[in-house]
CSV table of C-alpha atoms in Angstrom, one decimal:
chain,number,residue,atom,x,y,z
A,275,MET,CA,-14.7,5.6,-11.7
A,276,ARG,CA,-14.2,2.2,-10.1
A,277,ILE,CA,-10.9,0.6,-11.3
A,278,VAL,CA,-9.6,-2.9,-10.5
A,279,ILE,CA,-5.8,-2.9,-10.9
A,280,ALA,CA,-4.0,-6.2,-11.5
A,281,LEU,CA,-0.3,-5.9,-10.7
A,282,GLY,CA,2.2,-8.2,-12.4
A,283,GLY,CA,3.9,-10.9,-10.3
A,284,ASN,CA,7.3,-9.2,-10.9
A,285,ALA,CA,6.1,-5.8,-9.7
A,286,LEU,CA,7.9,-6.3,-6.4
A,287,LEU,CA,10.6,-8.7,-7.5
A,288,HIS,CA,12.0,-8.2,-11.0
A,289,ARG,CA,13.6,-10.9,-13.1
A,290,GLY,CA,17.2,-11.6,-11.9
A,291,GLU,CA,16.9,-9.8,-8.6
A,292,ARG,CA,17.7,-11.5,-5.3
A,293,PRO,CA,14.5,-12.5,-3.5
A,294,ASP,CA,15.4,-10.5,-0.4
A,295,ALA,CA,12.8,-8.7,1.7
A,296,ALA,CA,14.9,-5.5,1.3
A,297,VAL,CA,14.7,-5.7,-2.5
A,298,GLN,CA,10.9,-6.0,-2.4
A,299,GLU,CA,10.6,-3.2,0.1
A,300,ALA,CA,12.7,-1.0,-2.2
A,301,ASN,CA,10.5,-1.8,-5.2
A,302,ILE,CA,7.2,-1.1,-3.5
A,303,ASP,CA,7.7,2.7,-3.8
A,304,ARG,CA,7.4,2.5,-7.5
A,305,VAL,CA,4.2,0.5,-7.2
A,306,THR,CA,2.7,2.9,-4.6
A,307,THR,CA,3.4,5.9,-6.8
A,308,ALA,CA,1.5,4.4,-9.7
A,309,ILE,CA,-1.5,3.4,-7.5
A,310,ALA,CA,-1.6,6.6,-5.4
A,311,ALA,CA,-1.9,8.9,-8.5
A,312,LEU,CA,-5.1,7.0,-9.6
A,313,ALA,CA,-6.4,6.7,-6.0
A,314,GLN,CA,-6.6,10.5,-5.8
A,315,GLU,CA,-9.4,10.5,-8.4
A,316,HIS,CA,-11.0,7.0,-8.4
A,317,GLU,CA,-12.2,4.1,-6.3
A,318,ILE,CA,-9.4,1.5,-6.4
A,319,VAL,CA,-9.2,-2.3,-5.9
A,320,VAL,CA,-5.7,-3.8,-6.2
A,321,THR,CA,-4.9,-7.4,-7.0
A,322,HIS,CA,-1.4,-8.7,-7.4
A,323,GLY,CA,0.6,-11.7,-8.7
A,324,ASN,CA,2.7,-13.9,-6.4
A,325,GLY,CA,4.7,-16.1,-8.7
A,326,PRO,CA,8.2,-15.2,-7.5
A,327,GLN,CA,7.1,-15.1,-3.8
A,328,ILE,CA,5.2,-18.4,-3.7
A,329,GLY,CA,8.0,-20.1,-5.6
A,330,LEU,CA,10.5,-19.0,-3.0
A,331,LEU,CA,8.3,-20.1,-0.1
A,332,ALA,CA,7.7,-23.5,-1.8
A,333,VAL,CA,11.5,-24.0,-2.1
A,334,GLU,CA,12.1,-23.1,1.5
A,335,SER,CA,9.2,-25.3,2.7
A,336,ALA,CA,10.5,-28.3,0.7
A,337,ALA,CA,14.0,-27.9,2.2
A,338,ASP,CA,12.9,-27.3,5.8
A,339,PRO,CA,14.1,-30.4,7.9
A,340,ALA,CA,11.6,-29.4,10.6
A,341,LEU,CA,8.7,-30.3,8.4
A,342,SER,CA,7.4,-33.8,7.6
A,343,ALA,CA,6.0,-32.5,4.3
A,344,PRO,CA,6.1,-29.2,2.5
A,345,TYR,CA,3.3,-26.7,3.1
A,346,PRO,CA,0.6,-26.9,0.4
A,347,LEU,CA,0.3,-24.2,-2.3
A,348,ASP,CA,-3.0,-22.9,-1.0
A,349,LEU,CA,-1.4,-22.0,2.4
A,350,LEU,CA,1.7,-20.6,0.8
A,351,GLY,CA,-0.6,-18.5,-1.4
A,352,ALA,CA,-2.2,-17.1,1.8
A,353,GLN,CA,1.2,-16.3,3.2
A,354,THR,CA,2.1,-14.3,0.1
A,355,GLN,CA,-1.2,-12.4,0.3
A,356,GLY,CA,-0.3,-11.3,3.8
A,357,MET,CA,3.2,-10.4,3.0
A,358,ILE,CA,2.5,-8.4,-0.2
A,359,GLY,CA,-0.7,-7.0,1.2
A,360,SER,CA,1.1,-5.7,4.2
A,361,LEU,CA,3.8,-4.0,2.1
A,362,LEU,CA,1.2,-2.4,-0.2
A,363,ALA,CA,-1.0,-1.3,2.7
A,364,ARG,CA,1.8,0.3,4.7
A,365,THR,CA,3.2,2.3,1.8
A,366,LEU,CA,-0.2,3.4,0.5
A,367,HIS,CA,-1.1,4.5,4.1
A,368,ASP,CA,1.9,6.9,3.9
A,369,ALA,CA,1.2,8.0,0.3
A,370,LEU,CA,-2.6,8.6,0.9
A,371,PRO,CA,-2.9,10.2,4.4
A,372,GLY,CA,-6.4,9.9,5.7
A,373,ARG,CA,-7.5,7.2,3.2
A,374,ARG,CA,-8.8,3.9,4.5
A,375,ILE,CA,-6.6,1.0,3.3
A,376,ALA,CA,-7.5,-2.7,3.9
A,377,ALA,CA,-5.6,-5.8,2.8
A,378,LEU,CA,-7.9,-8.8,2.7
A,379,VAL,CA,-7.0,-12.5,2.5
A,380,THR,CA,-9.2,-13.7,-0.2
A,381,HIS,CA,-10.4,-17.2,-1.3
A,382,THR,CA,-11.3,-18.2,-4.8
A,383,LEU,CA,-13.5,-21.2,-5.6
A,384,VAL,CA,-12.3,-23.6,-8.3
A,385,ARG,CA,-13.8,-26.9,-9.6
A,386,ALA,CA,-12.2,-30.0,-8.2
A,387,ASP,CA,-12.5,-31.6,-11.6
A,388,ASP,CA,-10.9,-28.8,-13.5
A,389,PRO,CA,-8.7,-30.3,-16.2
A,390,ALA,CA,-5.9,-27.8,-15.3
A,391,PHE,CA,-5.0,-30.0,-12.3
A,392,ASP,CA,-3.7,-32.6,-14.8
A,393,HIS,CA,-1.9,-30.1,-17.0
A,394,PRO,CA,0.3,-27.7,-15.0
A,395,THR,CA,1.0,-24.4,-16.8
A,396,LYS,CA,1.4,-21.7,-14.2
A,397,PHE,CA,5.0,-20.5,-13.7
A,398,VAL,CA,6.1,-20.0,-10.1
A,399,GLY,CA,9.5,-19.3,-8.6
A,400,GLN,CA,12.8,-18.3,-10.1
A,401,VAL,CA,14.3,-19.1,-13.5
A,402,TYR,CA,16.9,-21.9,-13.6
A,403,PRO,CA,19.3,-23.3,-16.2
A,404,TYR,CA,17.8,-26.6,-17.5
A,405,GLU,CA,20.3,-28.8,-15.6
A,406,VAL,CA,19.4,-27.2,-12.3
A,407,ALA,CA,15.6,-27.2,-13.0
A,408,SER,CA,15.6,-30.9,-14.1
A,409,THR,CA,17.5,-31.9,-11.0
A,410,LEU,CA,15.0,-30.0,-8.8
A,411,ALA,CA,12.1,-31.6,-10.7
A,412,ARG,CA,13.4,-35.1,-10.0
A,413,LYS,CA,14.2,-34.4,-6.4
A,414,ARG,CA,11.0,-32.6,-5.5
A,415,ASP,CA,8.5,-34.1,-8.0
A,416,TRP,CA,8.0,-30.8,-9.8
A,417,HIS,CA,6.8,-30.2,-13.3
A,418,ILE,CA,9.0,-27.7,-15.2
A,419,ALA,CA,8.7,-25.8,-18.5
A,420,ALA,CA,10.7,-23.4,-20.6
A,421,ASP,CA,10.3,-19.8,-19.8
A,422,THR,CA,11.7,-16.9,-21.9
A,423,THR,CA,15.1,-17.0,-20.3
A,424,GLY,CA,15.4,-20.5,-18.8
A,425,TRP,CA,13.3,-23.1,-17.0
A,426,ARG,CA,10.8,-22.7,-14.2
A,427,ARG,CA,8.5,-24.8,-12.1
A,428,VAL,CA,4.9,-25.0,-13.4
A,429,VAL,CA,1.8,-25.8,-11.2
A,430,PRO,CA,-1.9,-26.3,-11.9
A,431,SER,CA,-3.9,-23.1,-12.6
A,432,PRO,CA,-7.6,-23.9,-12.5
A,433,ALA,CA,-10.2,-21.3,-13.7
A,434,PRO,CA,-11.6,-19.0,-11.0
A,435,GLU,CA,-15.3,-19.7,-10.5
A,436,ARG,CA,-16.2,-17.4,-7.7
A,437,ILE,CA,-14.4,-15.1,-5.2
A,438,LEU,CA,-15.9,-15.8,-1.8
A,439,GLU,CA,-15.2,-12.4,-0.2
A,440,THR,CA,-16.7,-10.3,-3.0
A,441,ASP,CA,-19.5,-8.9,-0.8
A,442,THR,CA,-17.0,-7.9,1.8
A,443,VAL,CA,-14.9,-6.1,-0.8
A,444,HIS,CA,-18.0,-4.3,-2.0
A,445,GLU,CA,-18.9,-3.1,1.5
A,446,LEU,CA,-15.3,-1.8,2.0
A,447,LEU,CA,-15.4,0.1,-1.3
A,448,ASN,CA,-18.7,1.6,-0.4
A,449,SER,CA,-17.2,2.9,2.9
A,450,GLY,CA,-14.4,4.7,0.9
A,451,THR,CA,-11.7,2.0,1.5
A,452,LEU,CA,-9.0,1.2,-1.0
A,453,VAL,CA,-8.9,-2.6,-1.0
A,454,ILE,CA,-6.0,-5.0,-1.7
A,455,CYS,CA,-7.4,-8.5,-2.3
A,456,ALA,CA,-7.3,-11.6,-4.5
A,457,GLY,CA,-3.5,-11.7,-4.4
A,458,GLY,CA,-2.1,-14.5,-6.4
A,459,GLY,CA,-5.5,-15.1,-7.9
A,460,GLY,CA,-6.9,-15.8,-4.4
A,461,VAL,CA,-6.3,-18.8,-2.2
A,462,PRO,CA,-7.7,-21.7,-4.3
A,463,VAL,CA,-10.4,-23.8,-2.6
A,464,THR,CA,-12.9,-26.4,-3.6
A,465,ALA,CA,-16.3,-26.9,-2.0
A,466,ASP,CA,-17.9,-30.2,-1.0
A,467,PRO,CA,-21.0,-30.6,-3.2
A,468,ASP,CA,-23.1,-31.8,-0.2
A,469,THR,CA,-21.9,-29.7,2.8
A,470,GLY,CA,-20.2,-26.8,1.1
A,471,ALA,CA,-17.1,-27.3,3.3
A,472,LEU,CA,-14.0,-25.8,1.8
A,473,THR,CA,-10.7,-27.6,1.1
A,474,GLY,CA,-7.5,-26.0,-0.1
A,475,ALA,CA,-6.3,-26.9,-3.6
A,476,GLU,CA,-2.8,-27.5,-4.7
A,477,ALA,CA,-2.7,-24.8,-7.4
A,478,VAL,CA,-2.1,-21.1,-8.2
A,479,ILE,CA,-4.9,-19.3,-10.0
A,480,ASP,CA,-4.0,-16.8,-12.7
A,481,LYS,CA,-4.3,-13.4,-11.1
A,482,ASP,CA,-5.5,-11.7,-14.3
A,483,LEU,CA,-8.4,-14.0,-14.8
A,484,THR,CA,-9.4,-13.6,-11.1
A,485,ALA,CA,-9.1,-9.8,-11.5
A,486,ALA,CA,-11.4,-9.9,-14.5
A,487,LEU,CA,-14.0,-11.9,-12.5
A,488,LEU,CA,-13.6,-9.6,-9.5
A,489,ALA,CA,-14.0,-6.5,-11.7
A,490,GLU,CA,-17.2,-7.9,-13.2
A,491,ASP,CA,-18.7,-8.8,-9.8
A,492,LEU,CA,-17.8,-5.4,-8.4
A,493,LYS,CA,-19.4,-3.6,-11.4
A,494,ALA,CA,-16.1,-1.9,-12.1
A,495,ASP,CA,-15.8,0.6,-14.9
A,496,PHE,CA,-12.2,-0.2,-15.8
A,497,LEU,CA,-9.8,-3.2,-15.6
A,498,LEU,CA,-6.2,-2.1,-15.6
A,499,ILE,CA,-3.6,-4.9,-16.1
A,500,LEU,CA,-0.1,-3.7,-15.3
A,501,THR,CA,3.0,-5.5,-16.5
A,502,ASP,CA,6.6,-4.9,-17.6
A,503,VAL,CA,6.0,-3.9,-21.2
A,504,PRO,CA,4.4,-0.7,-22.5
A,505,CYS,CA,1.6,-2.4,-24.4
A,506,VAL,CA,0.6,-5.7,-26.1
A,507,TYR,CA,2.8,-6.5,-29.1
A,508,ALA,CA,1.8,-8.6,-32.1
A,509,GLY,CA,4.6,-10.9,-33.1
A,510,TYR,CA,6.5,-10.2,-29.9
A,511,GLY,CA,10.2,-11.0,-30.2
A,512,THR,CA,10.1,-11.3,-34.0
A,513,PRO,CA,11.3,-8.9,-36.7
A,514,ASP,CA,7.6,-8.2,-37.4
A,515,GLN,CA,6.9,-7.1,-33.8
A,516,ARG,CA,4.4,-4.2,-33.7
A,517,PRO,CA,2.5,-2.5,-30.9
A,518,VAL,CA,-1.3,-3.1,-30.5
A,519,LEU,CA,-2.6,0.2,-29.2
A,520,GLY,CA,-6.3,-0.7,-29.4
A,521,ALA,CA,-8.4,-3.8,-30.0
A,522,THR,CA,-11.7,-5.4,-29.4
A,523,PRO,CA,-12.0,-8.7,-27.5
A,524,ALA,CA,-12.3,-10.6,-30.8
A,525,GLU,CA,-9.2,-8.9,-32.3
A,526,LEU,CA,-7.2,-9.8,-29.2
A,527,ARG,CA,-8.2,-13.4,-29.3
A,528,ARG,CA,-7.1,-13.6,-33.0
A,529,GLY,CA,-3.6,-12.5,-31.9
A,530,GLY,CA,-2.7,-16.0,-30.5
A,531,PHE,CA,-0.8,-14.7,-27.5
A,532,PRO,CA,1.1,-17.4,-25.6
A,533,ASP,CA,-0.3,-19.0,-22.4
A,534,GLY,CA,2.8,-18.4,-20.4
A,535,SER,CA,3.0,-14.7,-20.8
A,536,MET,CA,0.5,-12.3,-22.5
A,537,GLY,CA,-2.2,-14.9,-23.2
A,538,PRO,CA,-4.0,-14.7,-19.8
A,539,LYS,CA,-3.7,-10.9,-19.7
A,540,THR,CA,-5.4,-10.5,-23.1
A,541,GLU,CA,-8.0,-13.1,-22.3
A,542,ALA,CA,-8.8,-11.4,-18.9
A,543,ALA,CA,-9.2,-8.1,-20.7
A,544,ALA,CA,-11.4,-9.6,-23.4
A,545,ARG,CA,-13.7,-11.3,-20.9
A,546,PHE,CA,-14.2,-8.2,-18.8
A,547,VAL,CA,-15.0,-6.0,-21.8
A,548,GLU,CA,-17.3,-8.6,-23.3
A,549,ARG,CA,-19.3,-9.3,-20.2
A,550,THR,CA,-19.6,-5.7,-18.9
A,551,GLY,CA,-19.2,-3.3,-21.8
A,552,GLY,CA,-16.6,-1.6,-19.8
A,553,LEU,CA,-13.0,-0.8,-20.7
A,554,ALA,CA,-9.8,-2.7,-20.1
A,555,ALA,CA,-6.2,-1.8,-20.7
A,556,ILE,CA,-2.8,-3.5,-20.6
A,557,GLY,CA,0.5,-1.6,-20.1
A,558,SER,CA,3.4,-0.6,-18.0
A,559,LEU,CA,3.3,0.0,-14.3
A,560,ASP,CA,5.0,3.3,-14.5
A,561,ALA,CA,2.4,4.6,-17.1
A,562,ALA,CA,-0.7,3.6,-15.0
A,563,TYR,CA,-2.1,7.1,-14.9
A,564,GLU,CA,-1.5,7.7,-18.6
A,565,ILE,CA,-3.1,4.4,-19.5
A,566,VAL,CA,-6.3,5.2,-17.7
A,567,HIS,CA,-6.4,8.6,-19.5
A,568,GLY,CA,-5.8,7.1,-22.9
A,569,ARG,CA,-2.2,8.2,-23.5
A,570,SER,CA,-0.4,4.8,-23.2
A,571,GLY,CA,-0.9,1.0,-23.3
A,572,THR,CA,-3.3,-1.2,-25.2
A,573,LEU,CA,-7.0,-0.2,-24.8
A,574,VAL,CA,-9.5,-3.0,-25.1
A,575,ARG,CA,-12.9,-1.6,-26.1
A,576,PRO,CA,-16.3,-3.2,-26.8
A,577,ASP,CA,-17.1,-4.3,-30.3
A,578,LEU,CA,-19.9,-1.8,-31.1
A,579,THR,CA,-20.8,-3.8,-34.2
A,580,VAL,CA,-22.0,-6.8,-32.1
A,581,ALA,CA,-25.7,-6.7,-31.5
């Protein structure tokens, strides 16, 4: 079975942890254990978030006196692909001796006129108290929004239109390679309508929506979205909270999940299942093997009543 795994942005850097390299190196073993167990039985493609990491690099770049201007988000996204890809490739190399592992810097085409550029929604970086966040926003011309435990920077998140290296990923898979790609949703680029020349975009694409598109293009059988909760919850954080253990795409969409957290995950799962007839699931990183085998998480299945 061909599985595309989308790792949450906090897989390597949990909320409240110091963004040190040693912390992320320590957390990588947990990620590797989850992936390696599935890789023993299936073809695997791994994507990952980069919200904490790209936010950290953006802060460092903005504060660097050697620079006349901060690095743009597309180049910072490429840096996070290299860093996280290297960590994953090294540990998977040790966990899966003899298996080919490749980490690929990946570009994702977006529309230059996507309305998301005028309405930033994607959280990046760490959580701040409101006073700190508002001061940083004024100083660095940031947009900020309330997260679950504080305030964070938000940046544009245009819809992924096409992953430019899909054919390369396909060839690597066919050669037996476990591929790490499309990190942080891919490096966002726009294409000149006349020449096709690529230009980086000041944005961070949602990694789950990119993973759904990648899984569709690769003709994957299963899209596995791993996060820090055991499953999708209806009424999350309220007295009426209840687990959603199975749903069709239409049922998920009726759940009204928020854009800043579970919304993109449920939409990505719904899109993949609708467009391919395959299966998707959302659940905890530590239960990845059990989710694929139907013993944990939220399973998203086709609506068999639709003609």
